[in-house]
Amino acid sequence: MHTATLDNAAASHHPLAWVRDLFASSATACERQTQCIRHGDTWVVDRPQGKAVICTEGSLWITHDHEPLDHVVEQGSRYVAGHGSRMLVHALSDSKVQIVSV
């Protein structure tokens, strides 16, 4: 399993730098970028409150630290983080994902 922490994506050449850049600005629909996340990979989002995870292809499993409820997000659906505890976004299959501020 591959994991990456978004806050540690300091260098612009880092493979998750696009996500850091999305979090740093208010993304409009025109600025949204769709990225691939391979089956079995996990993204770590340290401060997810107010961020939407949009699954445009595939299937994702989303969980937060210290929260008993997990979420499965299928193609065409989205999940909006309502609190700030660390969030894990795990690809249940090869997926395409957008993460934007809401």
PDB file of C-alpha atoms in Angstrom:
ATOM      1  CA  MET A   1       0.000   0.000   0.000  1.00  0.00           C
ATOM      2  CA  HIS A   2       1.323   3.435  -0.921  1.00  0.00           C
ATOM      3  CA  THR A   3       0.517   6.353   1.357  1.00  0.00           C
ATOM      4  CA  ALA A   4       1.355  10.023   1.103  1.00  0.00           C
ATOM      5  CA  THR A   5       0.717  12.968   3.370  1.00  0.00           C
ATOM      6  CA  LEU A   6      -0.488  16.038   1.513  1.00  0.00           C
ATOM      7  CA  ASP A   7       1.075  18.504   3.950  1.00  0.00           C
ATOM      8  CA  ASN A   8       4.491  17.009   3.201  1.00  0.00           C
ATOM      9  CA  ALA A   9       4.178  17.678  -0.538  1.00  0.00           C
ATOM     10  CA  ALA A  10       6.452  20.705  -0.337  1.00  0.00           C
ATOM     11  CA  ALA A  11       8.343  20.382  -3.603  1.00  0.00           C
ATOM     12  CA  SER A  12       6.473  21.231  -6.780  1.00  0.00           C
ATOM     13  CA  HIS A  13       7.770  18.027  -8.397  1.00  0.00           C
ATOM     14  CA  HIS A  14       6.159  15.871  -5.708  1.00  0.00           C
ATOM     15  CA  PRO A  15       3.453  13.589  -7.179  1.00  0.00           C
ATOM     16  CA  LEU A  16       0.814  15.050  -4.846  1.00  0.00           C
ATOM     17  CA  ALA A  17       1.800  18.701  -5.300  1.00  0.00           C
ATOM     18  CA  TRP A  18      -1.359  19.259  -7.387  1.00  0.00           C
ATOM     19  CA  VAL A  19      -3.476  18.423  -4.327  1.00  0.00           C
ATOM     20  CA  ARG A  20      -1.534  20.831  -2.116  1.00  0.00           C
ATOM     21  CA  ASP A  21      -2.067  23.539  -4.735  1.00  0.00           C
ATOM     22  CA  LEU A  22      -5.827  22.850  -4.815  1.00  0.00           C
ATOM     23  CA  PHE A  23      -6.005  23.147  -1.015  1.00  0.00           C
ATOM     24  CA  ALA A  24      -4.067  26.423  -1.091  1.00  0.00           C
ATOM     25  CA  SER A  25      -6.567  28.150  -3.370  1.00  0.00           C
ATOM     26  CA  SER A  26     -10.308  28.264  -3.859  1.00  0.00           C
ATOM     27  CA  ALA A  27     -10.890  26.079  -6.876  1.00  0.00           C
ATOM     28  CA  THR A  28     -13.727  26.889  -9.229  1.00  0.00           C
ATOM     29  CA  ALA A  29     -15.199  24.296 -11.560  1.00  0.00           C
ATOM     30  CA  CYS A  30     -12.816  25.443 -14.306  1.00  0.00           C
ATOM     31  CA  GLU A  31      -9.769  25.002 -12.044  1.00  0.00           C
ATOM     32  CA  ARG A  32     -10.612  21.466 -10.927  1.00  0.00           C
ATOM     33  CA  GLN A  33      -8.098  18.846 -11.919  1.00  0.00           C
ATOM     34  CA  THR A  34      -8.909  15.171 -12.090  1.00  0.00           C
ATOM     35  CA  GLN A  35      -6.116  12.901 -10.884  1.00  0.00           C
ATOM     36  CA  CYS A  36      -5.766   9.139 -10.925  1.00  0.00           C
ATOM     37  CA  ILE A  37      -5.351   7.108  -7.766  1.00  0.00           C
ATOM     38  CA  ARG A  38      -4.381   3.495  -8.327  1.00  0.00           C
ATOM     39  CA  HIS A  39      -6.137   0.543  -6.725  1.00  0.00           C
ATOM     40  CA  GLY A  40      -4.701   0.053  -3.236  1.00  0.00           C
ATOM     41  CA  ASP A  41      -3.170   3.529  -2.920  1.00  0.00           C
ATOM     42  CA  THR A  42      -4.135   5.759   0.006  1.00  0.00           C
ATOM     43  CA  TRP A  43      -3.988   9.553   0.251  1.00  0.00           C
ATOM     44  CA  VAL A  44      -3.711  11.180   3.677  1.00  0.00           C
ATOM     45  CA  VAL A  45      -5.407  14.565   4.098  1.00  0.00           C
ATOM     46  CA  ASP A  46      -4.375  16.147   7.406  1.00  0.00           C
ATOM     47  CA  ARG A  47      -6.897  19.027   7.576  1.00  0.00           C
ATOM     48  CA  PRO A  48      -9.833  18.068   5.356  1.00  0.00           C
ATOM     49  CA  GLN A  49     -12.643  20.207   6.779  1.00  0.00           C
ATOM     50  CA  GLY A  50     -14.485  21.979   3.964  1.00  0.00           C
ATOM     51  CA  LYS A  51     -12.942  19.834   1.233  1.00  0.00           C
ATOM     52  CA  ALA A  52     -14.964  17.740  -1.203  1.00  0.00           C
ATOM     53  CA  VAL A  53     -13.694  14.452  -2.625  1.00  0.00           C
ATOM     54  CA  ILE A  54     -15.378  13.863  -5.981  1.00  0.00           C
ATOM     55  CA  CYS A  55     -15.093  10.399  -7.532  1.00  0.00           C
ATOM     56  CA  THR A  56     -15.382  10.691 -11.307  1.00  0.00           C
ATOM     57  CA  GLU A  57     -14.406   7.066 -11.933  1.00  0.00           C
ATOM     58  CA  GLY A  58     -13.906   3.978  -9.772  1.00  0.00           C
ATOM     59  CA  SER A  59     -14.582   3.558  -6.075  1.00  0.00           C
ATOM     60  CA  LEU A  60     -13.087   5.116  -2.911  1.00  0.00           C
ATOM     61  CA  TRP A  61     -13.185   4.270   0.776  1.00  0.00           C
ATOM     62  CA  ILE A  62     -12.947   7.317   3.073  1.00  0.00           C
ATOM     63  CA  THR A  63     -12.387   7.284   6.811  1.00  0.00           C
ATOM     64  CA  HIS A  64     -11.416   9.809   9.484  1.00  0.00           C
ATOM     65  CA  ASP A  65      -9.276   9.274  12.578  1.00  0.00           C
ATOM     66  CA  HIS A  66     -11.381   8.696  15.704  1.00  0.00           C
ATOM     67  CA  GLU A  67     -14.634   8.448  13.703  1.00  0.00           C
ATOM     68  CA  PRO A  68     -16.549   5.145  13.639  1.00  0.00           C
ATOM     69  CA  LEU A  69     -18.418   5.865  10.386  1.00  0.00           C
ATOM     70  CA  ASP A  70     -16.645   5.168   7.075  1.00  0.00           C
ATOM     71  CA  HIS A  71     -17.822   6.188   3.606  1.00  0.00           C
ATOM     72  CA  VAL A  72     -17.688   4.513   0.204  1.00  0.00           C
ATOM     73  CA  VAL A  73     -17.796   6.966  -2.680  1.00  0.00           C
ATOM     74  CA  GLU A  74     -18.640   5.520  -6.081  1.00  0.00           C
ATOM     75  CA  GLN A  75     -18.315   7.016  -9.553  1.00  0.00           C
ATOM     76  CA  GLY A  76     -20.445  10.144  -9.865  1.00  0.00           C
ATOM     77  CA  SER A  77     -20.653  10.734  -6.105  1.00  0.00           C
ATOM     78  CA  ARG A  78     -18.863  13.027  -3.686  1.00  0.00           C
ATOM     79  CA  TYR A  79     -18.028  13.262  -0.008  1.00  0.00           C
ATOM     80  CA  VAL A  80     -17.618  16.551   1.891  1.00  0.00           C
ATOM     81  CA  ALA A  81     -15.509  16.474   5.052  1.00  0.00           C
ATOM     82  CA  GLY A  82     -17.438  18.071   7.900  1.00  0.00           C
ATOM     83  CA  HIS A  83     -14.623  18.051  10.452  1.00  0.00           C
ATOM     84  CA  GLY A  84     -10.881  18.453  10.607  1.00  0.00           C
ATOM     85  CA  SER A  85      -9.594  15.078  11.829  1.00  0.00           C
ATOM     86  CA  ARG A  86      -7.161  13.373   9.469  1.00  0.00           C
ATOM     87  CA  MET A  87      -8.876  11.748   6.490  1.00  0.00           C
ATOM     88  CA  LEU A  88      -7.716   8.701   4.532  1.00  0.00           C
ATOM     89  CA  VAL A  89      -8.856   8.309   0.914  1.00  0.00           C
ATOM     90  CA  HIS A  90      -8.230   4.727  -0.229  1.00  0.00           C
ATOM     91  CA  ALA A  91      -8.792   3.512  -3.798  1.00  0.00           C
ATOM     92  CA  LEU A  92     -10.898   0.344  -3.860  1.00  0.00           C
ATOM     93  CA  SER A  93     -10.291   0.243  -7.621  1.00  0.00           C
ATOM     94  CA  ASP A  94      -8.377   2.394 -10.102  1.00  0.00           C
ATOM     95  CA  SER A  95     -10.127   5.744  -9.685  1.00  0.00           C
ATOM     96  CA  LYS A  96     -10.200   9.318 -10.882  1.00  0.00           C
ATOM     97  CA  VAL A  97     -10.589  11.922  -8.148  1.00  0.00           C
ATOM     98  CA  GLN A  98     -11.066  15.661  -7.704  1.00  0.00           C
ATOM     99  CA  ILE A  99     -10.450  17.318  -4.331  1.00  0.00           C
ATOM    100  CA  VAL A 100     -11.790  20.855  -4.078  1.00  0.00           C
ATOM    101  CA  SER A 101     -12.713  23.446  -1.457  1.00  0.00           C
ATOM    102  CA  VAL A 102     -16.439  23.926  -0.910  1.00  0.00           C
TER     103      VAL A 102
END
